[in-house]
Coordinates of N, CA and C in Angstrom, one line a residue:
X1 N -35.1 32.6 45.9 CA -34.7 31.8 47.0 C -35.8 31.9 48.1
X2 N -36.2 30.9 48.8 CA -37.3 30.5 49.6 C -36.2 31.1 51.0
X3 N -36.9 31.8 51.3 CA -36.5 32.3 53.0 C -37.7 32.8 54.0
X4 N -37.8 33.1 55.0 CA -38.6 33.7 56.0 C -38.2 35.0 56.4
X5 N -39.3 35.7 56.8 CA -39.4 37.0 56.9 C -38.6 38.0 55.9
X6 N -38.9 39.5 56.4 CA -38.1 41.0 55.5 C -36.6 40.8 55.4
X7 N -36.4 40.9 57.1 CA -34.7 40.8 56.7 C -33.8 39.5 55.2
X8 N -34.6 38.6 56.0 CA -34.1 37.3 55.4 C -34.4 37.6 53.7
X9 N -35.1 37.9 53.0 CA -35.6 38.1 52.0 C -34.9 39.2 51.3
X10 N -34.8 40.6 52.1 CA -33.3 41.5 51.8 C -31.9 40.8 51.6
X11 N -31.6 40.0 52.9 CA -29.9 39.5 52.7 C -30.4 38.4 51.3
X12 N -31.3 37.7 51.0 CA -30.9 36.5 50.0 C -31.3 37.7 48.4
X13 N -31.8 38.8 48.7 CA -32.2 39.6 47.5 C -30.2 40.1 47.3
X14 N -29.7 40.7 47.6 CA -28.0 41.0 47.8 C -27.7 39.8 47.5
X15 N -27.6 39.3 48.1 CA -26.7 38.0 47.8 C -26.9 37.2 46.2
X16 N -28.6 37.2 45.8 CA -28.7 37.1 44.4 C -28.2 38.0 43.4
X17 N -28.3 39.5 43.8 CA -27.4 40.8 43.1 C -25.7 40.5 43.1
X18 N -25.1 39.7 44.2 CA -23.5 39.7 44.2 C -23.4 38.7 43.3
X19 N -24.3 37.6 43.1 CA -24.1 36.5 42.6 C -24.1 37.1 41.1
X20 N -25.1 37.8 40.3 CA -25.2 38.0 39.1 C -24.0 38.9 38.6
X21 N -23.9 40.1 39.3 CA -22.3 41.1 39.1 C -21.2 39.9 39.0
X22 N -21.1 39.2 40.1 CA -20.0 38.3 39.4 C -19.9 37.3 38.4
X23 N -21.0 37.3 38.2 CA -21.1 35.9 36.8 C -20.9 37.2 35.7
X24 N -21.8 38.1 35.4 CA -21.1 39.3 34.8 C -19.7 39.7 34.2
X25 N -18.9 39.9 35.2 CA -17.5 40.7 35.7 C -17.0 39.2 34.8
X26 N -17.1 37.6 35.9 CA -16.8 36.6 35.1 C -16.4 36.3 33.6
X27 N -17.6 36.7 33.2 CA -17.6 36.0 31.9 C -17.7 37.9 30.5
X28 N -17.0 38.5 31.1 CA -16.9 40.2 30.3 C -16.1 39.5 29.2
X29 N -14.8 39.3 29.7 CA -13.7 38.9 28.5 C -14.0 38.1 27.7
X30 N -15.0 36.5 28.2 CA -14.7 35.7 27.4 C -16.0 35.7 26.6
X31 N -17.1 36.4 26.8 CA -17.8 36.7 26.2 C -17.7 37.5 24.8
X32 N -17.1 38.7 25.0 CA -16.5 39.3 24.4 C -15.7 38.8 23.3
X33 N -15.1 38.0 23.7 CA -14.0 37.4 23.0 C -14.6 36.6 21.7
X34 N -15.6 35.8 22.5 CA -16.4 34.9 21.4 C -17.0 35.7 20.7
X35 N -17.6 37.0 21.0 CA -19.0 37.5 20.1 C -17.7 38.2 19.2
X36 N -17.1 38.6 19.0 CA -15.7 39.1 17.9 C -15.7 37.8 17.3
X37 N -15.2 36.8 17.6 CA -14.4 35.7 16.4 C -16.4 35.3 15.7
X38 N -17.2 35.5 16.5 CA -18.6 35.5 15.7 C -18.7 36.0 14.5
X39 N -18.3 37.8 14.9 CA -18.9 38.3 13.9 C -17.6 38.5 12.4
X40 N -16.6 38.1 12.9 CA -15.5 37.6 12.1 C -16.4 36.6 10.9
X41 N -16.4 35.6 11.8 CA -16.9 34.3 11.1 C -18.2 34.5 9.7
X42 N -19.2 35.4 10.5 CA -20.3 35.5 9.8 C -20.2 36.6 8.9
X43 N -19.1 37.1 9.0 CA -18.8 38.3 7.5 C -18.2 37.5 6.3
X44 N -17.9 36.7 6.7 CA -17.4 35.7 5.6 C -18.1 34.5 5.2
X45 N -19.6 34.5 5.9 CA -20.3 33.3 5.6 C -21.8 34.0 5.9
X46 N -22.0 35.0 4.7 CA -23.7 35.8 4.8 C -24.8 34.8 4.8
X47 N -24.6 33.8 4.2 CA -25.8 32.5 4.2 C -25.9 31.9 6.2
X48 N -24.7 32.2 6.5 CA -24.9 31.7 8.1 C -25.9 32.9 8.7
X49 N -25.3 34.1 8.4 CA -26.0 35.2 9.0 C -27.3 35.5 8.4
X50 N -27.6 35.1 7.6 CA -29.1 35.2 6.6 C -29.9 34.1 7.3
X51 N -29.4 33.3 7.8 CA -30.3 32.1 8.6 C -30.9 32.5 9.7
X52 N -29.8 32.8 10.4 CA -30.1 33.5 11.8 C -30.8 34.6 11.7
X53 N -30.6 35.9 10.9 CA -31.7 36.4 10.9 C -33.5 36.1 10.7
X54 N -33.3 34.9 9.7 CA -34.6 34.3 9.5 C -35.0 33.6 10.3
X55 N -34.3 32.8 11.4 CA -35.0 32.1 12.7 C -35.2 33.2 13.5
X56 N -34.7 34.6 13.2 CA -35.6 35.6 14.5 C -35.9 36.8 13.6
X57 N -36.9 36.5 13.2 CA -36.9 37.7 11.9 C -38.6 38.1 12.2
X58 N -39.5 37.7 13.8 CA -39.9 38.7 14.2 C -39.8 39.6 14.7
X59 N -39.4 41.4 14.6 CA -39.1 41.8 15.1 C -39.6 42.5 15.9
X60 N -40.7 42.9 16.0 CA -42.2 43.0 17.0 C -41.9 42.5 18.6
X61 N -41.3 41.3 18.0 CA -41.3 40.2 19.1 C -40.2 40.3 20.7
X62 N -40.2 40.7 21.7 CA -39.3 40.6 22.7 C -38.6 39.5 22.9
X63 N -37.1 39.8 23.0 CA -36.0 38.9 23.1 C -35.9 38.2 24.2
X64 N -37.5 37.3 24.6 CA -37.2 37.0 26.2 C -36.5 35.5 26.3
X65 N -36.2 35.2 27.6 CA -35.6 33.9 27.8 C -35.8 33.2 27.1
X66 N -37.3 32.9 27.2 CA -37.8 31.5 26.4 C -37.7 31.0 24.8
X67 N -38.0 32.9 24.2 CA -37.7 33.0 23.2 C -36.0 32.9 22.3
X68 N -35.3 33.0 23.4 CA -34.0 32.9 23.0 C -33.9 31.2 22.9
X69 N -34.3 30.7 23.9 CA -34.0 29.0 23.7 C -34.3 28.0 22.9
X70 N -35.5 28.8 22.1 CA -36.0 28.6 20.6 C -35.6 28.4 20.1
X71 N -34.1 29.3 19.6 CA -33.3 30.0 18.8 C -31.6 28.9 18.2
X72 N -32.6 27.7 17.9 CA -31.8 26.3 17.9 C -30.4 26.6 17.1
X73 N -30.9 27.0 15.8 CA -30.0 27.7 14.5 C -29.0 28.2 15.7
X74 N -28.9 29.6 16.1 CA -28.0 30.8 16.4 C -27.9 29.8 17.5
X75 N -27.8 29.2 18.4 CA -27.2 28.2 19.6 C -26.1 27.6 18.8
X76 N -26.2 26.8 17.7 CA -25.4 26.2 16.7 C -24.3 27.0 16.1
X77 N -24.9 28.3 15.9 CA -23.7 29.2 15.4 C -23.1 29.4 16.3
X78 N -23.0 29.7 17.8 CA -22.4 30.1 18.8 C -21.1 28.9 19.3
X79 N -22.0 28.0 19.4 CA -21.0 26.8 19.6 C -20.0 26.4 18.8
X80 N -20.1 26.2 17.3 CA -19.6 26.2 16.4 C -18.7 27.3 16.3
X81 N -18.7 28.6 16.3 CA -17.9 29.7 16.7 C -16.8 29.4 17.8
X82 N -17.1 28.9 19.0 CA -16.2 28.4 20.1 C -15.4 27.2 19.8
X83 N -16.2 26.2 18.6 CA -15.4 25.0 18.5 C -14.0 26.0 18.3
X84 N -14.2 26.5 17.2 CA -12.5 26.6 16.0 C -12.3 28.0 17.0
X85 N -13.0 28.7 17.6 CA -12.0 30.1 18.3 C -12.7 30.0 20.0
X86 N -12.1 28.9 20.6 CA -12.9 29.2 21.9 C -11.7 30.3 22.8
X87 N -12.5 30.8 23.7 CA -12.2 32.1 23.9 C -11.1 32.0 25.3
X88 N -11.1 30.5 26.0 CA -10.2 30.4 26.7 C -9.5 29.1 25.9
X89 N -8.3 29.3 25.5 CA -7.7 28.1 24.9 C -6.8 27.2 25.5
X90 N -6.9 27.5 26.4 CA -6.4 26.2 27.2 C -6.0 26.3 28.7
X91 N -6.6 25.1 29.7 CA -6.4 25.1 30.9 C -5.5 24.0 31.9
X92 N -5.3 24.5 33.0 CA -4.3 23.0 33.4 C -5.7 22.8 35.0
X93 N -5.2 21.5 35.5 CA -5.9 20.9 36.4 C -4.3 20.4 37.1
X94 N -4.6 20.4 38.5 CA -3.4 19.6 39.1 C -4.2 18.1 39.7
X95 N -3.3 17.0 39.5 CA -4.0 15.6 40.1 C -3.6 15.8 41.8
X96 N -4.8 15.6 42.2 CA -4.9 15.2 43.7 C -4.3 14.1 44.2
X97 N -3.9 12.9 43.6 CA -3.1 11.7 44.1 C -3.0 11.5 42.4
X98 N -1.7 10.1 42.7 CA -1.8 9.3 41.9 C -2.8 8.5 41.0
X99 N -2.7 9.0 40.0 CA -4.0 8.4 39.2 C -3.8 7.8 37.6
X100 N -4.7 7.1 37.0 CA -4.4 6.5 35.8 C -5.8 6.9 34.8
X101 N -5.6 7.7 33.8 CA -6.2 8.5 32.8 C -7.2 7.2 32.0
X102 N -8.0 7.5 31.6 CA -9.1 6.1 30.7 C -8.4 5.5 29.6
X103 N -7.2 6.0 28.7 CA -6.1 5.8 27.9 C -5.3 5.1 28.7
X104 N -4.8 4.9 29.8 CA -4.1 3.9 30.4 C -2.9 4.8 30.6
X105 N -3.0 6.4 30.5 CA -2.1 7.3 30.8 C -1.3 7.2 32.7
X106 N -0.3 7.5 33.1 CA -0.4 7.3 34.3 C 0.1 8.7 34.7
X107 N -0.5 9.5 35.9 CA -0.1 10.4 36.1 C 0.1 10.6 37.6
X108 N 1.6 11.5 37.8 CA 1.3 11.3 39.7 C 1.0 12.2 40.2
X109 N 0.7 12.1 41.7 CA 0.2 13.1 42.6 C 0.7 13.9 42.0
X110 N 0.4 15.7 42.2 CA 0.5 17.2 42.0 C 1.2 17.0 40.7
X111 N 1.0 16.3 40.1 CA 1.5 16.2 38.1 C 0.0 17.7 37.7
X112 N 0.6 18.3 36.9 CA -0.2 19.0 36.3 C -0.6 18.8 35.0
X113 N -1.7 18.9 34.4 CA -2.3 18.2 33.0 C -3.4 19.1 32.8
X114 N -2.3 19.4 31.4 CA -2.7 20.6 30.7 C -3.9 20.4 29.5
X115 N -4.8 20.7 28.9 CA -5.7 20.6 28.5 C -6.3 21.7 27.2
X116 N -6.5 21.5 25.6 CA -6.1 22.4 24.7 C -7.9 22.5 24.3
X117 N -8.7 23.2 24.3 CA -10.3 23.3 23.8 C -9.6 23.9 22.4
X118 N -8.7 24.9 22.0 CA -8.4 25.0 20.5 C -7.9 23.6 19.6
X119 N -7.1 23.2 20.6 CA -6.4 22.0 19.7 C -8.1 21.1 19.5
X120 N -8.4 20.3 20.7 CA -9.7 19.3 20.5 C -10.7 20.1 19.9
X121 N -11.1 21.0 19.5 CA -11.9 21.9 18.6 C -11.7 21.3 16.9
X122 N -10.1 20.5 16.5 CA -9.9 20.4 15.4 C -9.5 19.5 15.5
X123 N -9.8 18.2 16.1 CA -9.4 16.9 15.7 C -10.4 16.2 14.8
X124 N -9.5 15.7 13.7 CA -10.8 15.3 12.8 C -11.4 13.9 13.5
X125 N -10.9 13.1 14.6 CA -11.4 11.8 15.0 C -12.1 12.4 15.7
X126 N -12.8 14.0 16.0 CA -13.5 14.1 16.7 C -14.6 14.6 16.2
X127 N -14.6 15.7 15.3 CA -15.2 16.5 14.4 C -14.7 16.0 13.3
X128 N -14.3 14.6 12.3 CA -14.4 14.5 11.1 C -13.6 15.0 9.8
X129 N -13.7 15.0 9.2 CA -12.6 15.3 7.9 C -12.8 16.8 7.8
X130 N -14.3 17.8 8.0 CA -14.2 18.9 8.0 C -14.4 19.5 9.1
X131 N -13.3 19.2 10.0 CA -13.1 19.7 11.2 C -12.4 20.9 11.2
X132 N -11.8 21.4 9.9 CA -11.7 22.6 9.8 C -12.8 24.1 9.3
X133 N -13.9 23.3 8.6 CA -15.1 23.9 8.4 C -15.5 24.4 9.7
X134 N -16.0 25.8 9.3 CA -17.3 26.3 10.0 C -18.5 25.9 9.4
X135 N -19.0 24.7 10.2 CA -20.7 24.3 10.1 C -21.3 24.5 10.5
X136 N -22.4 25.0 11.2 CA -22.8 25.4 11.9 C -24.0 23.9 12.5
X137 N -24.4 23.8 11.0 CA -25.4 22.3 10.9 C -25.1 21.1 11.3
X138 N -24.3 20.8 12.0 CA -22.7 19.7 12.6 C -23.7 19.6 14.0
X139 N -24.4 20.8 14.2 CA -24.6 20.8 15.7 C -26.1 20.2 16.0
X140 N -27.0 19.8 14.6 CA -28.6 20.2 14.2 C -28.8 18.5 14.2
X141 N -28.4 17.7 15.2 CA -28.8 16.6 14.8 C -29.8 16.5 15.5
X142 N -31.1 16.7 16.5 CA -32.4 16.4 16.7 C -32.9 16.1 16.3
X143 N -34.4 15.9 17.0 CA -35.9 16.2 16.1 C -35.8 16.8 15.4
X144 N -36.3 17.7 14.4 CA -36.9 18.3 13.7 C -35.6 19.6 13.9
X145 N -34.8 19.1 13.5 CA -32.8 20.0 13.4 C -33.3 20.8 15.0
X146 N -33.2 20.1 15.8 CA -32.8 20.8 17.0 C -31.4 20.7 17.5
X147 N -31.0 21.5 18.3 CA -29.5 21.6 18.8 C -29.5 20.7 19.7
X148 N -27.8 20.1 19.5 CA -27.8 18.4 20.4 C -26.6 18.7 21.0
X149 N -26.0 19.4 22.1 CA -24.7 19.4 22.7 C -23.9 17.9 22.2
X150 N -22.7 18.6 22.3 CA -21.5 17.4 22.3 C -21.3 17.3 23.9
X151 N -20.6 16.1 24.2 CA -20.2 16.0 25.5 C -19.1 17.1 26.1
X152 N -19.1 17.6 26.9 CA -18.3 18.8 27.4 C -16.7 18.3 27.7
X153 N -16.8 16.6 27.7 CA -15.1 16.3 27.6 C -14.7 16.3 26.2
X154 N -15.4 16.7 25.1 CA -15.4 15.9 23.7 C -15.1 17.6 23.6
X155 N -15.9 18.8 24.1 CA -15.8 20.1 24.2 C -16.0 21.2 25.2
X156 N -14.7 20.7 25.4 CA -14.5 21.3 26.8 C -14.4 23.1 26.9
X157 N -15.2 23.7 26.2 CA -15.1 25.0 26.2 C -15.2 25.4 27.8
X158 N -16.4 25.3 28.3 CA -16.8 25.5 29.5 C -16.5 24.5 30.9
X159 N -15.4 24.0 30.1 CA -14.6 22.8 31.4 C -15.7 21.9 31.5
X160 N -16.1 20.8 32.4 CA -16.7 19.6 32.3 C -17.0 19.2 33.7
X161 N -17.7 18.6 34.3 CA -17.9 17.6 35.6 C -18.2 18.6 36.5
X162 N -16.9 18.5 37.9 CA -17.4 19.1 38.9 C -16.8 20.5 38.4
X163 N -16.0 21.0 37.6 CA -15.4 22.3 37.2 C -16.0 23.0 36.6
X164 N -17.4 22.4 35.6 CA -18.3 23.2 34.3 C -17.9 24.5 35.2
X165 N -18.0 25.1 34.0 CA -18.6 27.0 34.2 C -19.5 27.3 34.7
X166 N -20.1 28.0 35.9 CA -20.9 28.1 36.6 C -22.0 29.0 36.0
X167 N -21.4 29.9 34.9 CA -21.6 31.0 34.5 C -22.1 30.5 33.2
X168 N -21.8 29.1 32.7 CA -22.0 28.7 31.4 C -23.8 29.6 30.6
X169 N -24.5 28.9 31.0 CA -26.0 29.3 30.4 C -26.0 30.9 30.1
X170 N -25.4 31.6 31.7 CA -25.8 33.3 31.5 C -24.8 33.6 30.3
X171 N -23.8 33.1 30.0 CA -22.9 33.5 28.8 C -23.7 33.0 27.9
X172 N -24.2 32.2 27.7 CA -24.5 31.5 26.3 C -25.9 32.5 25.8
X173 N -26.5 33.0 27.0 CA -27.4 33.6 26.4 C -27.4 34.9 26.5
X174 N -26.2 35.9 27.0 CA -26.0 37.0 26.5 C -25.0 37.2 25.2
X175 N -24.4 36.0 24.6 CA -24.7 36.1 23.2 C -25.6 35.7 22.1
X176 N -26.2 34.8 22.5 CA -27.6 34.7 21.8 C -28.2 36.1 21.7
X177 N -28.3 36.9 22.9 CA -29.1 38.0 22.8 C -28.2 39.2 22.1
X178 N -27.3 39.2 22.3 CA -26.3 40.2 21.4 C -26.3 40.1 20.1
X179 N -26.6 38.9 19.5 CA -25.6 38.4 18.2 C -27.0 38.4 17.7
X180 N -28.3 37.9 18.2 CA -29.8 37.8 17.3 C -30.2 39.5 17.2
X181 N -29.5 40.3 18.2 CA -30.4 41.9 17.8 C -29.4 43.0 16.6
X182 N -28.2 42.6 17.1 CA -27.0 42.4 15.6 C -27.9 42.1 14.5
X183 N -27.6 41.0 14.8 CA -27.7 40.3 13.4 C -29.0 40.6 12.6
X184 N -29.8 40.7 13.1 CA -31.6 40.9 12.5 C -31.9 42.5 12.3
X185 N -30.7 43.3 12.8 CA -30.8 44.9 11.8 C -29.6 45.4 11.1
X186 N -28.1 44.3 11.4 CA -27.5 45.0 10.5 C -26.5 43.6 9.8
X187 N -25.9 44.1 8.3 CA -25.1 43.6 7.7 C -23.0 44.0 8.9
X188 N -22.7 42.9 9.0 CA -21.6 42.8 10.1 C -20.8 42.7 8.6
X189 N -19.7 44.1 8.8 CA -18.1 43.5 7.1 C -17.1 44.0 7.8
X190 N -16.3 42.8 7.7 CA -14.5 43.1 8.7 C -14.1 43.7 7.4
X191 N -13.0 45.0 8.1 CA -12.7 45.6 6.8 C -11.0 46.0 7.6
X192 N -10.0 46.9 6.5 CA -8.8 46.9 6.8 C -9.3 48.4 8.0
X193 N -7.9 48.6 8.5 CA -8.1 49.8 9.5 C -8.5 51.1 8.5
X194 N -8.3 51.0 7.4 CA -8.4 52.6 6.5 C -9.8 52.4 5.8
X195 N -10.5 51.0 5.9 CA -11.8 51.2 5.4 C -11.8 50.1 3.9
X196 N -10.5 49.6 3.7 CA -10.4 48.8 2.4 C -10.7 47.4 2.9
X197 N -10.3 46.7 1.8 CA -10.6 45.1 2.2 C -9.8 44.6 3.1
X198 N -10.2 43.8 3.5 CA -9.8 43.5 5.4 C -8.4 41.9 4.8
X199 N -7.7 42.0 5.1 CA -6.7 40.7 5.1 C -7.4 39.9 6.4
X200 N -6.9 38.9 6.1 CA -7.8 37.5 7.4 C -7.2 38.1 8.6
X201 N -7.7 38.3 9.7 CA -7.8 38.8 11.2 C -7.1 37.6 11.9
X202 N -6.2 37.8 12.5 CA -5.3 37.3 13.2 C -5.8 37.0 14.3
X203 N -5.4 35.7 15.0 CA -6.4 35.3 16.2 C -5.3 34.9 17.2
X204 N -5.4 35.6 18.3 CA -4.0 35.7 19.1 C -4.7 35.0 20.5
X205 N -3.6 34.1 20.7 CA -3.7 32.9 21.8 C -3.4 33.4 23.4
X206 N -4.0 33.5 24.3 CA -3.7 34.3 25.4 C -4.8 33.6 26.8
X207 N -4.7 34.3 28.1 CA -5.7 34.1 29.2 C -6.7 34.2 28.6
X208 N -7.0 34.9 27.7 CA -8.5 35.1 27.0 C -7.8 35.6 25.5
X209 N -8.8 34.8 24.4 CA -8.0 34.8 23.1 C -8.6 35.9 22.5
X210 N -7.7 36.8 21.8 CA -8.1 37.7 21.0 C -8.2 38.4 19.2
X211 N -8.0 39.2 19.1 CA -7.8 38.9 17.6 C -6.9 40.4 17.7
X212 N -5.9 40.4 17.2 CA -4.4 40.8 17.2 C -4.9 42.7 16.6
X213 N -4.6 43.7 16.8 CA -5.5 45.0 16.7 C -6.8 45.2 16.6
X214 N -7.6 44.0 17.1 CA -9.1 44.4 17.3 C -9.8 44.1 16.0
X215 N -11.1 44.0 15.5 CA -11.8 43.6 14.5 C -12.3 45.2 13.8
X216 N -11.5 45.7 12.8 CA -12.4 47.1 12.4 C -13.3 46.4 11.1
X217 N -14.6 47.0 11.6 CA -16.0 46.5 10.6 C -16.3 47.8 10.2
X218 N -17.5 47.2 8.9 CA -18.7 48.1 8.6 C -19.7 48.0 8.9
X219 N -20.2 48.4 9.4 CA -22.3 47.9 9.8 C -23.2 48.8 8.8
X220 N -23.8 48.0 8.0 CA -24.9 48.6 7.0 C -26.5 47.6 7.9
X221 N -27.1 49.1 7.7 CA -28.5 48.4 8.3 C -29.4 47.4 7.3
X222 N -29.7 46.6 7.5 CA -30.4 45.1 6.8 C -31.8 46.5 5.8
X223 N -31.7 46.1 4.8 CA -33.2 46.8 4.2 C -34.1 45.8 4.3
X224 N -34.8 46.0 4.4 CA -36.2 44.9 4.2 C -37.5 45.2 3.5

């Protein structure tokens, strides 16, 4: 932040530190939330996780900003992860006046309208006949398979317009960074609580969605 003089330069230095603790503190749960239904996902689909290791399979290399935004693949997986298990599953908005929806819906002043990112995650008029797939390649339509957002009303994980997530990018790329230093040293296996084969993990709907006694894994380190 552009300011004048010491003082000024101390109070906007604090104020950049409050701002980051709370985007932090913000986004703990739902962060959280997603990097579990992740590593769920990718124990059951090693070809996903063998990708991602191979788009960051320097490992010499520092996981800096730039290098993370590279990381087109694992952006794809992330998203894709939140389509089918986003981590807030559903929000309401109250209408400020009388108003009429683009469907020709009519809603009145202080009507509340409720809004499902799990449900629109799985419409196939939106996502297609395999809207129940985990694709990850769904997301790779660029140049040269670069990642191409969907519109944030079409995927409203991070709410949309004047509401987006404020916090959206710092979340998206402290799992990028979590999930690429994961992923590129170890094998991720959901297993039963005693160590046997894991029955499908239960994904429980809540303020922040979870998975019903927690995810118990194995981590075997990657040989190379």
């Amino acid at each position: 932040m552009a300011s004048a003089g010491d003082d000024a330069h101390e109070v906007d230095d604090k104020y950049l530190r409050d701002i980051v603790v709370s985007f932090l503190l913000a986004g703990r749960d739902t962060v959280s939330s997603a990097l579990t239904t992740l590593f769920m996902l990718l124990s059951s689909n090693p070809t996903v996780a063998a990708t991602m290791r191979a788009e960051a399979s320097d490992e010499s290399a520092p996981l800096t900003y730039e290098r993370l935004k590279r990381l087109h693949y694992t952006h794809a997986v992330l998203y894709e992860n939140m389509r089918l298990f986003p981590p807030v599953q559903f929000d309401s908005k109250f209408c400020a006046g009388p108003d009429v929806l683009p469907d020709g819906t009519y809603v009145a002043g202080g009507a509340r309208v409720t809004y499902h990112p799990y449900a629109m995650g799985r419409m196939p008029r939106i996502w297609g006949a395999d809207h129940g797939a985990f694709r990850p390649d769904r997301w790779l339509t660029g140049p040269g398979g670069a990642f191409v957002p969907e519109s944030l009303y079409r995927y409203p994980v991070f709410q949309a317009g004047l509401r987006v997530c404020l916090g959206k990018e710092l979340a998206v790329t402290e799992m990028k960074a979590v999930a690429v230093a994961v992923v590129r040293a170890f094998d991720v296996e959901v297993v039963g609580d005693s160590g046997a084969a894991a029955c499908a993990p239960k994904f429980v709907s809540g303020l922040t969605a979870s998975i019903s006694g927690g995810l118990p894994v194995r981590i075997r380190r990657v040989v190379r």
